Coordinates of C-alpha atoms in Angstrom, one line a residue:
T1 CA 0.0 0.0 -0.1
G2 CA 3.4 2.1 -0.2
V3 CA 6.2 3.1 -0.8
S4 CA 9.0 4.3 2.2
T5 CA 12.9 6.0 2.0
N6 CA 15.7 6.8 3.6
E7 CA 18.0 9.9 2.7
T8 CA 21.0 10.7 4.1
T9 CA 20.6 14.5 2.6
G10 CA 20.8 16.0 5.7
W11 CA 23.6 17.9 6.6
S12 CA 24.9 20.3 9.9
W13 CA 28.0 22.3 11.6
Y14 CA 28.8 23.9 14.3
H15 CA 31.6 27.2 15.0
S16 CA 32.4 28.3 18.5
L17 CA 35.7 30.2 20.2
Q18 CA 36.5 27.5 23.9
V19 CA 38.7 29.7 26.4
S20 CA 39.6 27.9 30.1
A21 CA 41.3 29.0 32.6
Q22 CA 42.9 27.5 35.7
K23 CA 44.7 27.5 38.9
R24 CA 45.6 25.0 41.3
F25 CA 46.7 24.5 44.3
H26 CA 47.2 28.6 45.2
R27 CA 47.3 29.0 49.3
G28 CA 44.3 25.7 49.3
L29 CA 42.4 26.6 46.4
T30 CA 41.9 25.1 42.9
F31 CA 39.7 27.0 41.0
Q32 CA 38.9 26.5 37.0
A33 CA 36.5 28.2 34.5
S34 CA 35.4 27.9 31.6
W35 CA 33.1 29.8 28.2
T36 CA 32.7 29.3 25.2
W37 CA 30.5 31.1 22.2
S38 CA 29.2 29.2 20.0
K39 CA 26.3 28.6 17.0
F40 CA 25.2 25.3 15.6
M41 CA 22.8 25.5 12.4
E42 CA 21.6 22.2 10.6
A43 CA 19.5 21.4 7.4
R44 CA 17.8 18.3 8.8
E45 CA 13.9 18.4 8.4
F46 CA 11.9 19.7 4.8
L47 CA 9.9 22.7 5.2
N48 CA 8.1 21.3 2.4
D49 CA 7.5 18.2 0.6
S50 CA 8.3 19.7 -2.9
D51 CA 11.2 21.6 -1.9
L52 CA 14.4 19.8 -3.1
R53 CA 17.2 20.3 -0.1
P54 CA 16.1 20.8 3.8
A55 CA 16.0 24.5 5.0
E56 CA 19.0 26.0 6.8
V57 CA 17.8 26.5 10.9
I58 CA 18.9 27.3 14.0
S59 CA 19.9 23.8 15.5
D60 CA 17.6 22.4 19.1
Q61 CA 20.8 22.4 20.5
D62 CA 22.4 25.4 19.4
Y63 CA 23.3 28.0 23.0
P64 CA 25.7 30.6 22.1
H65 CA 26.8 30.8 25.6
R66 CA 27.7 28.5 28.2
L67 CA 30.1 29.1 31.3
T68 CA 30.9 26.6 33.7
L69 CA 32.9 28.5 37.4
S70 CA 34.2 25.3 39.9
G71 CA 36.9 25.5 42.9
I72 CA 37.6 23.6 46.2
Y73 CA 38.9 25.7 48.8
D74 CA 41.1 23.8 52.2
L75 CA 39.8 26.3 54.2
P76 CA 42.7 27.5 56.6
F77 CA 41.3 26.5 60.3
G78 CA 43.5 24.0 61.6
R79 CA 47.2 22.6 62.5
G80 CA 49.7 23.9 59.9
K81 CA 46.8 26.6 58.4
R82 CA 46.5 29.9 59.0
V83 CA 44.1 30.6 61.7
G84 CA 45.1 27.5 64.5
E85 CA 48.5 26.5 63.8
S86 CA 49.4 25.6 66.7
V87 CA 46.3 24.5 68.6
N88 CA 46.3 20.4 70.2
R89 CA 44.6 17.8 68.8
F90 CA 41.2 18.2 70.3
V91 CA 40.4 21.4 68.9
N92 CA 42.8 21.2 65.6
A93 CA 39.2 17.7 65.1
F94 CA 36.4 20.5 65.0
I95 CA 38.2 22.7 63.2
G96 CA 40.8 21.5 60.5
G97 CA 40.1 19.6 57.4
W98 CA 37.6 21.7 56.4
Q99 CA 36.5 22.1 52.7
L100 CA 33.9 24.1 50.6
Q101 CA 33.3 23.4 47.0
A102 CA 31.9 24.9 44.3
W103 CA 30.4 24.9 41.0
Y104 CA 28.2 27.2 38.9
E105 CA 27.1 26.4 35.6
G106 CA 24.3 29.2 32.9
Q107 CA 23.7 27.9 29.7
S108 CA 20.9 30.1 26.6
G109 CA 17.7 29.0 26.4
Q110 CA 17.0 26.7 23.0
A111 CA 15.9 27.7 20.4
L112 CA 11.8 28.6 19.6
G113 CA 10.0 27.8 16.9
F114 CA 6.1 28.0 16.2
G115 CA 5.1 25.7 13.1
N116 CA 3.3 26.4 10.7
A117 CA 1.5 28.9 12.2
I118 CA -0.1 32.4 10.6
F119 CA 2.1 35.5 11.7
T120 CA 1.4 39.4 10.5
G121 CA 3.9 41.0 12.0
D122 CA 7.5 42.1 12.5
L123 CA 8.6 38.4 14.4
R124 CA 11.4 40.7 16.6
G125 CA 9.3 42.2 17.8
I126 CA 7.4 39.5 20.3
V127 CA 10.9 39.0 22.5
L128 CA 9.7 41.0 25.5
P129 CA 13.4 42.6 27.5
R130 CA 14.1 40.1 30.7
S131 CA 12.5 42.9 32.7
E132 CA 8.6 42.2 31.4
R133 CA 9.4 38.1 31.0
S134 CA 7.3 36.0 33.3
I135 CA 5.4 32.2 33.4
S136 CA 2.4 34.1 32.2
R137 CA 3.5 35.4 29.1
W138 CA 7.4 34.3 27.7
F139 CA 7.0 36.7 24.7
R140 CA 3.7 38.8 22.7
T141 CA 1.7 36.8 21.2
E142 CA 0.5 40.2 19.3
G143 CA 0.1 38.8 15.2
F144 CA -0.7 35.2 15.6
E145 CA -4.0 33.7 14.1
R146 CA -5.2 32.1 17.3
N147 CA -8.1 30.0 15.7
N148 CA -7.8 27.1 16.1
T149 CA -10.6 26.9 12.9
R150 CA -7.8 28.6 10.2
S151 CA -5.2 26.7 10.8
L152 CA -2.7 26.5 7.6
A153 CA -3.6 22.7 6.0
N154 CA -2.6 23.0 2.8
N155 CA 0.2 25.6 2.4
Y156 CA 3.1 26.2 0.7
R157 CA 5.2 27.2 4.5
T158 CA 8.1 30.1 5.0
L159 CA 8.2 30.3 8.0
P160 CA 10.9 28.9 9.3
L161 CA 11.0 25.8 12.1
R162 CA 13.4 28.1 14.2
F163 CA 14.6 31.4 15.4
S164 CA 17.6 32.4 16.6
W165 CA 16.5 35.3 18.2
I166 CA 13.4 33.6 20.0
R167 CA 14.5 31.4 23.0
G168 CA 13.4 29.7 26.6
D169 CA 15.5 30.4 29.6
G170 CA 18.5 29.2 29.7
I171 CA 20.2 27.4 32.7
N172 CA 21.6 29.2 36.2
N173 CA 22.5 26.9 38.3
C174 CA 24.5 27.1 41.9
D175 CA 25.5 23.4 43.9
A176 CA 28.1 24.0 46.5
S177 CA 29.3 21.3 49.5
L178 CA 31.2 21.5 52.5
F179 CA 33.5 18.9 53.6
K180 CA 35.1 17.1 56.8
N181 CA 37.7 15.1 56.8
F182 CA 38.4 13.0 59.8
H183 CA 42.0 11.2 60.7
I184 CA 41.0 7.8 62.4
A185 CA 44.4 5.4 61.7
E186 CA 46.8 5.5 58.5
R187 CA 45.0 4.1 56.2
A188 CA 41.3 5.6 58.0
R189 CA 39.8 8.3 57.3
A190 CA 36.0 10.2 57.8
Q191 CA 34.8 12.0 56.1
F192 CA 31.2 14.3 56.3
R193 CA 29.5 15.8 53.6
F194 CA 27.4 18.5 53.6
E195 CA 26.2 19.5 50.1
T196 CA 23.2 21.8 48.5
Y197 CA 21.9 21.8 44.8
N198 CA 20.3 24.1 43.4
T199 CA 21.7 26.6 46.4
F200 CA 20.4 29.7 45.1
N201 CA 16.3 28.2 45.1
H202 CA 16.8 29.8 41.2
P203 CA 13.4 27.6 39.3
Q204 CA 14.4 27.3 35.7
F205 CA 11.8 26.9 33.7
A206 CA 11.6 24.6 30.7
N207 CA 10.3 26.0 27.3
P208 CA 7.2 28.5 26.8
N209 CA 4.1 26.8 25.0
T210 CA 4.9 27.8 21.2
T211 CA 1.9 26.2 19.6
P212 CA -0.2 29.7 18.5
T213 CA -3.6 27.9 19.1
N214 CA -3.6 26.4 22.7
T215 CA -5.2 28.5 25.3
A216 CA -1.7 28.5 27.0
F217 CA 0.5 29.8 24.1
G218 CA 3.2 32.2 25.4
Q219 CA 3.0 31.0 28.7
I220 CA 5.2 28.1 30.9
S221 CA 3.8 25.8 32.6
G222 CA 7.0 23.7 34.2
E223 CA 10.7 23.2 35.2
K224 CA 13.4 22.3 33.9
G225 CA 14.8 19.1 35.9
H226 CA 17.3 21.0 38.3
G227 CA 14.4 21.3 40.6
Q228 CA 13.6 23.2 44.0
R229 CA 17.3 23.8 45.9
Q230 CA 18.0 20.3 47.8
L231 CA 19.6 19.4 51.0
T232 CA 21.7 15.9 51.8
F233 CA 24.0 15.0 54.8
A234 CA 26.5 11.9 54.8
L235 CA 29.0 10.5 56.3
K236 CA 31.6 8.7 54.7
L237 CA 33.6 6.1 55.2
L238 CA 36.9 5.4 54.0
W239 CA 40.8 3.2 53.7

C-alpha cells in the first residue's frame, strides 16, 4: 500500500570560541573556569514536500553561551594552617580539615519555533525585555492567528522552523558542598559531607508553549530537571 525511503540528505555545522582558565593549589584553592561562544546550524528537515533541499536553520541544540565555574578551597583553619596553626588535637578535630567546593553553570536558552503558523508583523518584535518576562507571558503573542478553525493545512510553508533570537529560559544554577575529613588511623579516615543542589533556589523554567492555537500559548507550565533546592548530609568511611 505504500513505499518508504530514507535518504542521508541532511547536514549540520558548528563553530565556537572556547576559553578556559585554571589555577591549581594556590593557598589551598583550586579554580577552573570555561566559556564557550558558539553557533550550531543544521539542515535536517524539509519545510515542504516539494523542496529540493532541507531548510537551513538554527539547531535546537544551539546554546550560544555556556559558562562553567568550579573551585575547591581548603579552609585555612587547624594545624598547619594560617588560623589555629598550633591548636591542640582536640580543637583541631573540630576546626581542621574543612573543605568548600562550589560549581556554577550558566547557559543560553533553547531556540524556539512556532510550527506552520500564521503571523502578521515583525517576528523580532515579539521578544519581551528580560524584566517583563514571566511564566504567564514569555513573549508577545500579538500577530499570531489563534483561531483553530483558520489553521493552515494545505499551504506552501515559509515560516522557519526556529528563530535564534526567540529562546526559552536558560540555565543559571549553583551547587555547593562542605566537607570535613577525620583521620581515624593511618589508612582510614571518615568524611562528613553537607551538599546543596540549586543552592540559591533559582527556578529553571522549561520552554514556553509555542502552539498559537493552544490556550496556553506563550506560557510556561513546568521546570527543567534541576528542581528546587536540595540539601543532603552524608558520612563516609574511606580506607
